[in-house]
Structure formats: C-alpha cells, structure tokens
mmCIF file of C-alpha atoms (C1' of nucleotides) in Angstrom:
data_model
loop_
_atom_site.group_PDB
_atom_site.id
_atom_site.type_symbol
_atom_site.label_atom_id
_atom_site.label_comp_id
_atom_site.label_asym_id
_atom_site.label_seq_id
_atom_site.Cartn_x
_atom_site.Cartn_y
_atom_site.Cartn_z
ATOM 1 C CA MET A 1 42.170 -172.758 168.985
ATOM 2 C CA LYS A 2 45.346 -172.806 170.525
ATOM 3 C CA ALA A 3 45.356 -172.478 174.467
ATOM 4 C CA PHE A 4 48.266 -172.012 176.618
ATOM 5 C CA THR A 5 49.261 -172.280 179.726
ATOM 6 C CA VAL A 6 50.931 -169.593 181.951
ATOM 7 C CA GLY A 7 53.982 -172.166 181.404
ATOM 8 C CA GLN A 8 53.706 -172.403 177.712
ATOM 9 C CA VAL A 9 52.896 -168.930 176.915
ATOM 10 C CA ALA A 10 56.068 -168.004 178.915
ATOM 11 C CA ARG A 11 58.210 -170.600 177.097
ATOM 12 C CA ARG A 12 57.016 -169.127 173.975
ATOM 13 C CA ALA A 13 57.949 -165.830 175.110
ATOM 14 C CA GLY A 14 61.084 -166.349 176.608
ATOM 15 C CA VAL A 15 60.358 -165.082 180.356
ATOM 16 C CA GLY A 16 59.580 -166.758 183.004
ATOM 17 C CA VAL A 17 56.155 -167.997 184.818
ATOM 18 C CA GLU A 18 56.559 -165.658 187.581
ATOM 19 C CA THR A 19 57.161 -162.650 184.840
ATOM 20 C CA VAL A 20 53.817 -163.316 183.120
ATOM 21 C CA ARG A 21 52.248 -162.863 186.448
ATOM 22 C CA PHE A 22 53.799 -160.364 187.414
ATOM 23 C CA TYR A 23 53.180 -158.363 184.147
ATOM 24 C CA GLU A 24 49.527 -159.244 184.498
ATOM 25 C CA ARG A 25 50.019 -157.539 187.871
ATOM 26 C CA GLN A 26 50.954 -154.535 186.617
ATOM 27 C CA GLY A 27 48.404 -154.200 184.138
ATOM 28 C CA LEU A 28 50.885 -155.141 180.794
ATOM 29 C CA LEU A 29 49.039 -157.961 179.882
ATOM 30 C CA ASP A 30 45.316 -158.800 180.367
ATOM 31 C CA GLU A 31 43.514 -160.916 182.594
ATOM 32 C CA PRO A 32 43.304 -164.113 180.654
ATOM 33 C CA GLU A 33 40.416 -166.487 180.688
ATOM 34 C CA ARG A 34 40.448 -169.547 183.160
ATOM 35 C CA LYS A 35 39.459 -172.550 183.124
ATOM 36 C CA ALA A 36 37.439 -174.472 185.444
ATOM 37 C CA SER A 37 40.294 -175.551 187.491
ATOM 38 C CA GLY A 38 41.509 -171.856 187.767
ATOM 39 C CA TYR A 39 44.404 -172.092 185.084
ATOM 40 C CA ARG A 40 44.814 -169.494 183.056
ATOM 41 C CA GLN A 41 44.213 -169.900 179.402
ATOM 42 C CA TYR A 42 46.369 -167.955 176.818
ATOM 43 C CA GLY A 43 46.189 -167.301 173.238
ATOM 44 C CA GLY A 44 48.606 -166.456 170.242
ATOM 45 C CA GLY A 45 48.023 -162.657 170.783
ATOM 46 C CA ASP A 46 49.234 -162.837 174.378
ATOM 47 C CA VAL A 47 52.610 -164.313 173.280
ATOM 48 C CA ALA A 48 52.914 -161.616 170.903
ATOM 49 C CA VAL A 49 52.015 -158.967 173.739
ATOM 50 C CA LEU A 50 55.117 -160.529 175.885
ATOM 51 C CA ARG A 51 57.496 -160.269 172.825
ATOM 52 C CA PHE A 52 56.679 -156.806 172.402
ATOM 53 C CA ILE A 53 57.439 -156.036 176.276
ATOM 54 C CA ARG A 54 60.961 -157.788 175.666
ATOM 55 C CA ARG A 55 61.606 -156.068 172.567
ATOM 56 C CA ALA A 56 60.338 -152.868 174.175
ATOM 57 C CA LYS A 57 62.510 -153.312 177.207
ATOM 58 C CA GLN A 58 65.617 -153.932 174.632
ATOM 59 C CA LEU A 59 65.385 -150.506 173.228
ATOM 60 C CA GLY A 60 65.037 -149.104 176.645
ATOM 61 C CA PHE A 61 61.482 -148.228 177.644
ATOM 62 C CA THR A 62 60.506 -148.817 181.213
ATOM 63 C CA LEU A 63 57.428 -151.162 181.703
ATOM 64 C CA ARG A 64 55.520 -147.952 182.415
ATOM 65 C CA GLU A 65 56.356 -146.693 179.271
ATOM 66 C CA ILE A 66 55.455 -150.031 177.721
ATOM 67 C CA LYS A 67 52.194 -149.929 179.467
ATOM 68 C CA ALA A 68 51.466 -146.411 177.646
ATOM 69 C CA LEU A 69 52.588 -148.388 174.240
ATOM 70 C CA LEU A 70 50.529 -151.087 174.567
ATOM 71 C CA ALA A 71 47.662 -148.765 175.572
ATOM 72 C CA LEU A 72 48.322 -146.829 171.946
ATOM 73 C CA ARG A 73 48.298 -150.018 170.032
ATOM 74 C CA LEU A 74 44.419 -151.210 171.321
ATOM 75 C CA ASP A 75 43.521 -147.504 171.087
ATOM 76 C CA GLY A 76 41.742 -146.805 168.178
ATOM 77 C CA SER A 77 42.308 -142.742 168.540
ATOM 78 C CA ALA A 78 45.518 -142.940 168.809
ATOM 79 C CA THR A 79 47.832 -141.456 166.105
ATOM 80 C CA ARG A 80 51.207 -142.291 164.755
ATOM 81 C CA SER A 81 52.585 -138.916 166.123
ATOM 82 C CA ASP A 82 51.570 -140.294 169.538
ATOM 83 C CA VAL A 83 53.814 -142.908 168.823
ATOM 84 C CA ARG A 84 56.533 -141.075 167.390
ATOM 85 C CA ALA A 85 56.372 -138.837 170.575
ATOM 86 C CA GLN A 86 56.757 -141.861 173.001
ATOM 87 C CA ALA A 87 59.824 -142.638 170.639
ATOM 88 C CA ALA A 88 61.333 -139.248 170.906
ATOM 89 C CA ALA A 89 60.917 -138.730 174.349
ATOM 90 C CA LYS A 90 63.103 -142.242 174.976
ATOM 91 C CA LEU A 91 65.453 -141.028 172.107
ATOM 92 C CA ALA A 92 66.096 -137.670 174.055
ATOM 93 C CA ASP A 93 66.526 -139.873 177.388
ATOM 94 C CA ILE A 94 68.624 -142.178 175.944
ATOM 95 C CA GLY A 95 70.616 -139.448 174.400
ATOM 96 C CA ALA A 96 71.379 -138.059 177.777
ATOM 97 C CA LYS A 97 72.252 -141.292 179.345
ATOM 98 C CA ILE A 98 74.692 -141.486 176.743
ATOM 99 C CA ARG A 99 75.969 -137.986 177.633
ATOM 100 C CA ASP A 100 76.015 -138.240 181.089
ATOM 101 C CA LEU A 101 78.381 -141.739 180.435
ATOM 102 C CA GLN A 102 80.455 -140.053 177.674
ATOM 103 C CA ARG A 103 81.661 -137.365 180.364
ATOM 104 C CA MET A 104 82.007 -139.687 183.380
ATOM 105 C CA ARG A 105 84.128 -141.721 180.892
ATOM 106 C CA ASP A 106 86.081 -138.447 179.489
ATOM 107 C CA ALA A 107 87.045 -137.442 183.275
ATOM 108 C CA LEU A 108 87.879 -141.149 184.142
ATOM 109 C CA SER A 109 90.541 -141.720 181.846
ATOM 110 C CA VAL A 110 91.818 -138.113 181.789
ATOM 111 C CA LEU A 111 92.558 -139.346 185.610
ATOM 112 C CA THR A 112 93.783 -142.554 184.624
ATOM 113 C CA ALA A 113 96.010 -141.470 181.879
ATOM 114 C CA ALA A 114 97.790 -139.112 184.562
ATOM 115 C CA CYS A 115 98.195 -142.503 186.442
ATOM 116 C CA HIS A 116 101.676 -144.103 185.524
ATOM 117 C CA GLY A 117 104.079 -145.652 187.350
ATOM 118 C CA ASP A 118 103.607 -148.154 190.091
ATOM 119 C CA GLY A 119 104.447 -146.423 193.161
ATOM 120 C CA PRO A 120 102.539 -146.126 195.909
ATOM 121 C CA ALA A 121 98.744 -145.870 195.735
ATOM 122 C CA THR A 122 98.628 -143.034 197.968
ATOM 123 C CA GLY A 123 100.053 -140.387 195.494
ATOM 124 C CA CYS A 124 98.172 -141.604 192.436
ATOM 125 C CA PRO A 125 96.349 -138.934 190.888
ATOM 126 C CA ILE A 126 93.259 -140.694 190.504
ATOM 127 C CA LEU A 127 92.851 -140.573 194.309
ATOM 128 C CA GLU A 128 94.401 -137.401 194.784
ATOM 129 C CA ALA A 129 91.720 -136.095 192.240
ATOM 130 C CA LEU A 130 88.912 -137.655 194.424
ATOM 131 C CA ASP A 131 90.480 -136.946 197.531
ATOM 132 C CA ILE A 132 89.626 -133.070 197.648
ATOM 133 C CA PRO A 133 91.508 -130.684 200.337
ATOM 134 C CA GLU A 134 89.035 -129.220 202.969
ATOM 135 C CA ASP A 135 87.636 -125.956 201.507
ATOM 136 C CA ASP A 136 87.348 -124.189 204.727
ATOM 137 C CA GLY A 137 86.350 -120.810 203.719
ATOM 138 C CA PRO A 138 83.480 -118.922 205.162
ATOM 139 C CA GLY A 139 81.488 -119.621 202.418
ATOM 140 C CA GLY A 140 82.140 -123.164 202.427
ATOM 141 C CA ASP A 141 78.768 -124.543 202.545
ATOM 142 C CA ASP A 142 78.421 -125.415 198.691
ATOM 143 C CA HIS A 143 75.875 -128.105 197.858
ATOM 144 C CA ALA A 144 74.246 -127.827 200.670
ATOM 145 C CA PRO A 145 70.664 -129.294 200.734
ATOM 146 C CA ALA A 146 67.828 -126.874 200.484
ATOM 147 C CA ARG A 147 66.628 -126.922 203.947
ATOM 148 C CA PRO A 148 66.148 -124.756 207.163
ATOM 149 C CA ARG A 149 69.830 -124.617 208.718
ATOM 150 C CA ARG A 150 70.882 -122.390 211.238
ATOM 151 C CA THR A 151 74.392 -120.283 210.958
ATOM 152 C CA GLU A 152 77.237 -122.814 212.237
ATOM 153 C CA ARG A 153 78.002 -122.204 215.459
ATOM 154 C CA MET B 1 91.251 -129.007 216.983
ATOM 155 C CA LYS B 2 88.238 -128.980 214.688
ATOM 156 C CA ALA B 3 85.115 -131.403 215.646
ATOM 157 C CA PHE B 4 82.177 -131.392 213.710
ATOM 158 C CA THR B 5 78.820 -132.877 214.468
ATOM 159 C CA VAL B 6 77.020 -134.908 212.107
ATOM 160 C CA GLY B 7 75.153 -132.121 210.490
ATOM 161 C CA GLN B 8 78.138 -129.867 210.381
ATOM 162 C CA VAL B 9 79.886 -132.470 208.333
ATOM 163 C CA ALA B 10 77.061 -133.237 206.110
ATOM 164 C CA ARG B 11 77.104 -129.798 205.192
ATOM 165 C CA ARG B 12 80.487 -129.034 204.351
ATOM 166 C CA ALA B 13 80.569 -132.399 202.341
ATOM 167 C CA GLY B 14 77.341 -131.547 200.764
ATOM 168 C CA VAL B 15 75.232 -135.008 201.623
ATOM 169 C CA GLY B 16 72.417 -135.111 204.085
ATOM 170 C CA VAL B 17 72.944 -136.468 207.567
ATOM 171 C CA GLU B 18 70.908 -139.361 206.991
ATOM 172 C CA THR B 19 73.477 -140.243 204.070
ATOM 173 C CA VAL B 20 76.372 -139.723 206.291
ATOM 174 C CA ARG B 21 74.631 -142.202 209.012
ATOM 175 C CA PHE B 22 74.101 -144.349 205.869
ATOM 176 C CA TYR B 23 77.578 -144.395 204.683
ATOM 177 C CA GLU B 24 78.481 -145.486 208.160
ATOM 178 C CA ARG B 25 76.492 -148.716 208.101
ATOM 179 C CA GLN B 26 77.646 -149.255 204.555
ATOM 180 C CA GLY B 27 81.119 -149.262 206.007
ATOM 181 C CA LEU B 28 82.473 -146.319 203.918
ATOM 182 C CA LEU B 29 82.814 -144.154 206.707
ATOM 183 C CA ASP B 30 84.820 -145.278 209.759
ATOM 184 C CA GLU B 31 82.807 -144.815 212.978
ATOM 185 C CA PRO B 32 83.715 -141.835 214.515
ATOM 186 C CA GLU B 33 84.818 -141.069 218.269
ATOM 187 C CA ARG B 34 81.501 -139.729 220.231
ATOM 188 C CA LYS B 35 80.669 -136.999 223.055
ATOM 189 C CA ALA B 36 79.767 -138.257 226.413
ATOM 190 C CA SER B 37 76.120 -137.440 225.525
ATOM 191 C CA GLY B 38 76.706 -139.705 222.329
ATOM 192 C CA TYR B 39 76.934 -137.464 219.916
ATOM 193 C CA ARG B 40 79.126 -138.195 216.740
ATOM 194 C CA GLN B 41 82.478 -136.365 216.272
ATOM 195 C CA TYR B 42 84.290 -135.705 213.009
ATOM 196 C CA GLY B 43 87.094 -134.021 211.832
ATOM 197 C CA GLY B 44 88.360 -132.678 208.359
ATOM 198 C CA GLY B 45 89.342 -136.159 207.320
ATOM 199 C CA ASP B 46 85.702 -137.203 207.650
ATOM 200 C CA VAL B 47 84.855 -134.402 205.480
ATOM 201 C CA ALA B 48 87.386 -135.297 202.402
ATOM 202 C CA VAL B 49 85.998 -138.844 202.649
ATOM 203 C CA LEU B 50 82.536 -137.572 202.235
ATOM 204 C CA ARG B 51 83.980 -135.588 199.383
ATOM 205 C CA PHE B 52 85.850 -138.470 197.809
ATOM 206 C CA ILE B 53 82.609 -140.567 197.697
ATOM 207 C CA ARG B 54 80.664 -137.665 196.019
ATOM 208 C CA ARG B 55 83.244 -137.403 193.308
ATOM 209 C CA ALA B 56 83.431 -140.980 193.011
ATOM 210 C CA LYS B 57 79.759 -141.258 192.216
ATOM 211 C CA GLN B 58 79.866 -138.852 189.956
ATOM 212 C CA LEU B 59 82.601 -140.765 188.139
ATOM 213 C CA GLY B 60 79.969 -143.781 188.255
ATOM 214 C CA PHE B 61 81.382 -145.945 190.713
ATOM 215 C CA THR B 62 79.484 -147.880 192.930
ATOM 216 C CA LEU B 63 79.370 -147.639 196.721
ATOM 217 C CA ARG B 64 80.528 -151.021 196.749
ATOM 218 C CA GLU B 65 83.387 -149.949 194.489
ATOM 219 C CA ILE B 66 84.103 -146.432 196.318
ATOM 220 C CA LYS B 67 84.870 -148.417 199.411
ATOM 221 C CA ALA B 68 87.188 -150.617 197.440
ATOM 222 C CA LEU B 69 88.864 -147.489 196.477
ATOM 223 C CA LEU B 70 88.833 -145.993 200.251
ATOM 224 C CA ALA B 71 90.619 -148.672 201.397
ATOM 225 C CA LEU B 72 93.229 -149.090 198.320
ATOM 226 C CA ARG B 73 94.141 -145.283 199.512
ATOM 227 C CA LEU B 74 94.368 -146.291 203.037
ATOM 228 C CA ASP B 75 96.396 -149.571 202.464
ATOM 229 C CA GLY B 76 100.068 -148.835 202.216
ATOM 230 C CA SER B 77 100.767 -152.017 200.349
ATOM 231 C CA ALA B 78 98.293 -150.830 197.492
ATOM 232 C CA THR B 79 100.096 -149.583 194.142
ATOM 233 C CA ARG B 80 99.005 -147.044 191.621
ATOM 234 C CA SER B 81 98.284 -150.319 189.080
ATOM 235 C CA ASP B 82 95.952 -151.312 191.511
ATOM 236 C CA VAL B 83 94.123 -148.313 191.265
ATOM 237 C CA ARG B 84 94.144 -148.146 187.668
ATOM 238 C CA ALA B 85 93.110 -151.622 187.482
ATOM 239 C CA GLN B 86 89.909 -150.412 189.393
ATOM 240 C CA ALA B 87 89.420 -147.236 187.109
ATOM 241 C CA ALA B 88 90.344 -149.417 183.943
ATOM 242 C CA ALA B 89 87.355 -151.913 184.987
ATOM 243 C CA LYS B 90 85.071 -148.850 185.657
ATOM 244 C CA LEU B 91 86.029 -147.718 182.028
ATOM 245 C CA ALA B 92 85.447 -150.781 180.421
ATOM 246 C CA ASP B 93 82.074 -151.090 182.468
ATOM 247 C CA ILE B 94 80.912 -147.497 181.340
ATOM 248 C CA GLY B 95 81.931 -148.021 177.655
ATOM 249 C CA ALA B 96 80.116 -151.053 177.545
ATOM 250 C CA LYS B 97 76.955 -149.343 178.711
ATOM 251 C CA ILE B 98 77.603 -146.640 176.249
ATOM 252 C CA ARG B 99 77.335 -149.059 173.327
ATOM 253 C CA ASP B 100 74.245 -150.767 174.525
ATOM 254 C CA LEU B 101 72.668 -147.281 175.105
ATOM 255 C CA GLN B 102 74.018 -146.427 171.407
ATOM 256 C CA ARG B 103 72.203 -149.908 169.979
ATOM 257 C CA MET B 104 69.277 -148.746 171.464
ATOM 258 C CA ARG B 105 68.972 -145.425 170.150
ATOM 259 C CA ASP B 106 70.478 -146.386 166.461
ATOM 260 C CA ALA B 107 67.584 -149.032 166.530
ATOM 261 C CA LEU B 108 64.911 -146.908 168.145
ATOM 262 C CA SER B 109 66.002 -144.001 165.671
ATOM 263 C CA VAL B 110 65.486 -145.720 162.341
ATOM 264 C CA LEU B 111 62.029 -147.133 163.651
ATOM 265 C CA THR B 112 61.419 -143.156 164.344
ATOM 266 C CA ALA B 113 62.538 -142.262 160.929
ATOM 267 C CA ALA B 114 59.958 -145.000 159.100
ATOM 268 C CA CYS B 115 57.138 -144.083 161.152
ATOM 269 C CA HIS B 116 55.882 -140.277 159.095
ATOM 270 C CA GLY B 117 52.534 -139.580 158.298
ATOM 271 C CA ASP B 118 49.699 -139.200 161.010
ATOM 272 C CA GLY B 119 47.714 -142.451 160.326
ATOM 273 C CA PRO B 120 46.198 -144.225 163.047
ATOM 274 C CA ALA B 121 48.885 -145.656 165.415
ATOM 275 C CA THR B 122 47.652 -149.405 164.271
ATOM 276 C CA GLY B 123 50.007 -149.326 161.401
ATOM 277 C CA CYS B 124 52.517 -147.491 162.971
ATOM 278 C CA PRO B 125 56.167 -149.205 161.968
ATOM 279 C CA ILE B 126 57.355 -148.629 165.513
ATOM 280 C CA LEU B 127 54.131 -150.854 166.918
ATOM 281 C CA GLU B 128 54.549 -153.243 164.086
ATOM 282 C CA ALA B 129 58.549 -153.866 164.674
ATOM 283 C CA LEU B 130 57.645 -154.182 168.220
ATOM 284 C CA ASP B 131 54.784 -156.664 167.494
ATOM 285 C CA ILE B 132 56.669 -159.872 166.480
ATOM 286 C CA PRO B 133 54.267 -162.483 164.556
ATOM 287 C CA GLU B 134 53.900 -165.549 166.033
ATOM 288 C CA ASP B 135 56.242 -167.981 165.361
ATOM 289 C CA ASP B 136 54.882 -171.156 165.634
ATOM 290 C CA GLY B 137 57.195 -173.408 164.069
ATOM 291 C CA PRO B 138 58.292 -176.752 165.727
ATOM 292 C CA GLY B 139 61.876 -175.036 166.872
ATOM 293 C CA GLY B 140 59.796 -172.383 168.353
ATOM 294 C CA ASP B 141 61.373 -172.164 172.032
ATOM 295 C CA ASP B 142 63.862 -169.728 171.402
ATOM 296 C CA HIS B 143 65.276 -167.962 174.287
ATOM 297 C CA ALA B 144 63.800 -170.377 176.829
ATOM 298 C CA PRO B 145 65.161 -170.252 180.620
ATOM 299 C CA ALA B 146 67.520 -173.074 181.175
ATOM 300 C CA ARG B 147 65.538 -174.873 183.542
ATOM 301 C CA PRO B 148 63.837 -178.256 183.572
ATOM 302 C CA ARG B 149 61.276 -178.577 180.936
ATOM 303 C CA ARG B 150 58.625 -181.336 179.421
ATOM 304 C CA THR B 151 58.393 -181.395 176.181
ATOM 305 C CA GLU B 152 55.097 -179.193 175.006
ATOM 306 C CA ARG B 153 52.087 -181.387 175.046
ATOM 307 C "C1'" DC C 1 63.187 -122.818 232.271
ATOM 308 C "C1'" DT C 2 61.624 -122.755 227.792
ATOM 309 C "C1'" DT C 3 61.880 -123.060 223.140
ATOM 310 C "C1'" DG C 4 64.121 -124.777 219.053
ATOM 311 C "C1'" DA C 5 67.391 -126.912 216.591
ATOM 312 C "C1'" DC C 6 69.894 -130.835 216.644
ATOM 313 C "C1'" DC C 7 71.401 -135.118 218.065
ATOM 314 C "C1'" DC C 8 70.118 -140.229 219.112
ATOM 315 C "C1'" DC C 9 68.382 -145.083 217.364
ATOM 316 C "C1'" DG C 10 65.821 -148.556 214.899
ATOM 317 C "C1'" DT C 11 62.749 -149.511 211.545
ATOM 318 C "C1'" DA C 12 59.933 -149.242 207.612
ATOM 319 C "C1'" DC C 13 59.794 -147.178 203.266
ATOM 320 C "C1'" DC C 14 60.762 -145.488 197.805
ATOM 321 C "C1'" DA C 15 61.852 -146.789 192.856
ATOM 322 C "C1'" DA C 16 62.245 -150.722 189.102
ATOM 323 C "C1'" DG C 17 61.759 -154.956 188.015
ATOM 324 C "C1'" DG C 18 61.180 -158.900 188.837
ATOM 325 C "C1'" DT C 19 62.573 -163.844 191.961
ATOM 326 C "C1'" DA C 20 61.520 -167.433 194.992
ATOM 327 C "C1'" DC C 21 58.382 -169.898 199.068
ATOM 328 C "C1'" DG C 22 55.496 -172.415 200.814
ATOM 329 C "C1'" DG C 23 51.118 -174.856 200.877
ATOM 330 C "C1'" DG C 24 48.144 -176.395 198.352
ATOM 331 C "C1'" DG C 25 45.091 -178.478 193.897
ATOM 332 C "C1'" DT C 26 45.242 -180.442 188.961
ATOM 333 C "C1'" DG C 27 46.204 -182.948 184.833
ATOM 334 C "C1'" DT C 28 47.879 -187.009 182.517
ATOM 335 C "C1'" DA C 29 51.342 -190.861 181.858
ATOM 336 C "C1'" DG C 30 52.521 -195.301 182.765
ATOM 337 C "C1'" DC D 1 46.860 -195.496 191.463
ATOM 338 C "C1'" DT D 2 51.106 -193.159 191.868
ATOM 339 C "C1'" DA D 3 54.439 -190.022 190.148
ATOM 340 C "C1'" DC D 4 55.598 -185.569 188.490
ATOM 341 C "C1'" DA D 5 54.983 -181.798 186.266
ATOM 342 C "C1'" DC D 6 52.777 -177.897 186.115
ATOM 343 C "C1'" DC D 7 49.419 -174.884 188.088
ATOM 344 C "C1'" DC D 8 47.092 -171.772 192.099
ATOM 345 C "C1'" DC D 9 47.678 -167.828 195.238
ATOM 346 C "C1'" DG D 10 49.581 -164.660 198.775
ATOM 347 C "C1'" DT D 11 53.718 -162.758 200.417
ATOM 348 C "C1'" DA D 12 58.743 -162.145 201.233
ATOM 349 C "C1'" DC D 13 62.694 -160.928 199.821
ATOM 350 C "C1'" DC D 14 66.436 -159.440 196.297
ATOM 351 C "C1'" DT D 15 69.267 -155.044 194.487
ATOM 352 C "C1'" DT D 16 70.889 -149.752 194.877
ATOM 353 C "C1'" DG D 17 70.905 -145.527 197.380
ATOM 354 C "C1'" DG D 18 69.370 -143.732 200.093
ATOM 355 C "C1'" DT D 19 64.809 -140.885 202.720
ATOM 356 C "C1'" DA D 20 61.487 -140.844 206.144
ATOM 357 C "C1'" DC D 21 59.248 -141.610 211.007
ATOM 358 C "C1'" DG D 22 58.962 -141.778 215.704
ATOM 359 C "C1'" DG D 23 60.009 -141.305 219.981
ATOM 360 C "C1'" DG D 24 63.436 -139.783 223.138
ATOM 361 C "C1'" DG D 25 67.836 -136.897 224.731
ATOM 362 C "C1'" DT D 26 71.086 -132.847 224.305
ATOM 363 C "C1'" DC D 27 72.580 -128.332 223.564
ATOM 364 C "C1'" DA D 28 72.762 -123.093 223.731
ATOM 365 C "C1'" DA D 29 70.363 -118.551 223.626
ATOM 366 C "C1'" DG D 30 67.223 -115.736 225.906
#
DNA sequence: CTTGACCCCGTACCAAGGTACGGGGTGTAG
DNA sequence: CTACACCCCGTACCTTGGTACGGGGTCAAG
C-alpha cells in the first residue's frame, strides 16, 4: 500500500505543501488518515484529486467550482448533463471575458493607431481620449451610484 | 470659481466618495485644498482626472498603470512614444490574456463535445480528462516547485 | 436650535488563492 | 546521539480595488 506524506503527495501533484493543507481547509481534499504521530497519510487517489484541481484550474474553473465538480464526481446520482451544465456555464463565462478583453483591445488599438509622431505627450490622442472635458450641463450626473442624494447646492 | 466637495466631485465623476479618498491615498489624485473646516475642495481638473481613471480602467489599465499615465500627462518632457509604449505593453498584455482564455475555451469545448448522453457522471469525458491516472514511474516528479528536496524515500 | 445630509479620520473588512512564519515534534541516516 | 529534513498547528500576510464602520464635526434650511 502506498502511503504518502503531505510533502510527497504535494510533489507528485506539482503543488506546494501549504497548498495541500489549504485545499483541505477549503474542503476540496478530504481530511486524510493520520499516523500515530499526527502525520497525514495520503494515497494515490489524493494525488489524482490534486491533479484534477490543477487541470481544472488551467481550464479556468475557480476553487469553488472545482469543489462542485469533485462532488459531482463522487455523487452516484449525478449525470453527465450535470457536468455538461457546469462546463457550459464556464464556457459562457470564458466567452464573456474574451469579448470584454477584445473590446478593450480594439478601443486601445484604435487610440494607439491615432497616436503617431513624437511630440509632447500632452497632445497625444490616447491621453486626450481619456481626458474627458468636463460636461457641466444641468443633467450631468451620469453614472452616479444609486444612493440617496440631495439636489446639488 | 467652482469648488466641489468630495461628494460633488464623486458624483460628477461617477464614483463613490470613498473611492475618491482611496485614489487620493493611492496617489492617483492630488491632495486637494482644504477649507477651514477641513473639507476637501476640488476643481474641474479633479473631475477630469477621476473620469480619466474611469476610462483607463475600462481599457484594462490597473491603478498602478493609470498612475503612471497620469504622471506622463503632467510631465512636460514625456513624449508620445512614452504613451504609446504604455499602450503597446497593455495591448500585449490584453492579447496574452485573450489567448489564454481562448486556449481554455477550446480545451473545454472539445471536452464538452465529447460528453454526450445522460449516463452517470462517473464516466463523463470531462471528468475523466481531468482525472489523470497516477503516473507512478521513477521520473514522476514533474512540475515540482524549485526548492530543496530530498530523494523520495 | 434642531434636523438631516454631508464631511472628517482611521481602521477593518471583502473576494481569491494562496504563501509565509514561528514554535514545536518526528523520523531516520550516519 | 546528533543532524537535518520533514511534519504539526494556528495565524498573519500578500495582491487588487475598493467598501463599510464608527465616532465625531460641519453646514444650511426651517
């Protein structure tokens, strides 16, 4: 029977010892058996779980979501469509992030293209585009947080 | 001379009062004049800076980077290419993030496509792909952190 | 002069995902 | 027996970008 210490299991999974303890505290990894000395004793399954966590993290899942996936894995009544639902949600999530970033990139590259030459930074279109002149009109309270507010004195 | 209180400047810029104080602490916003009572007094330029910060955040700049951009804006010796350099770095940064997310998305959608039917979750390709069998070979210490380590006992 | 909305300050707290520290016990090779 | 590496535990700390809290002062209207 192979039994690993926390350091061995960490090394096999490619994470740090503190991380293993952290995952245990977060409920991602079951509390292992202990030796008489109090040392944690892990088996091959624990290495698999740690690697699972690593891969899922690489796919963009949060620890909270990974915890749910691990629960599905052990839940006999869970179906594939449960797993697919998680994956689809994460795909939507990733897609939204990609679109956000693409919008940022496009806006910024337009600005960068408009900024040529080597004059003083003061007139640079990038800074100018950011530097919005003060809109002092009477309806100028755009984007104000939704909280109690008096009329401006 | 228009002088605003912190609440007024916050409302005009579309941020919270606490956020204005926070930006001041972070050095993004200069410490304003004070009235005898200690109340901060802002002018139109401060509103512009706060709006600048908002826009730059939308473009994906961190507060640290925005601080640098604000410094460039005021630095007479800064050139447009200084600004372009910042923008280019951020573009590279955003591009890298997009590619990371695209890789995640592709990997996950391949898995999702492979998981069909409605059987027990146990056999689902998504979970199986994550659940890496233990590679117990002699060279099996991949991805170990670079720190002092004894040979495995 | 009271009320209510606003302002002051410092400090604590939130999410996420760990990392580090310090004081102590264990395990084993030499 | 002595090293030395490893393990235990709890707690504090880190990053980013704020948000919340509590106790107190200020300002303008009624």
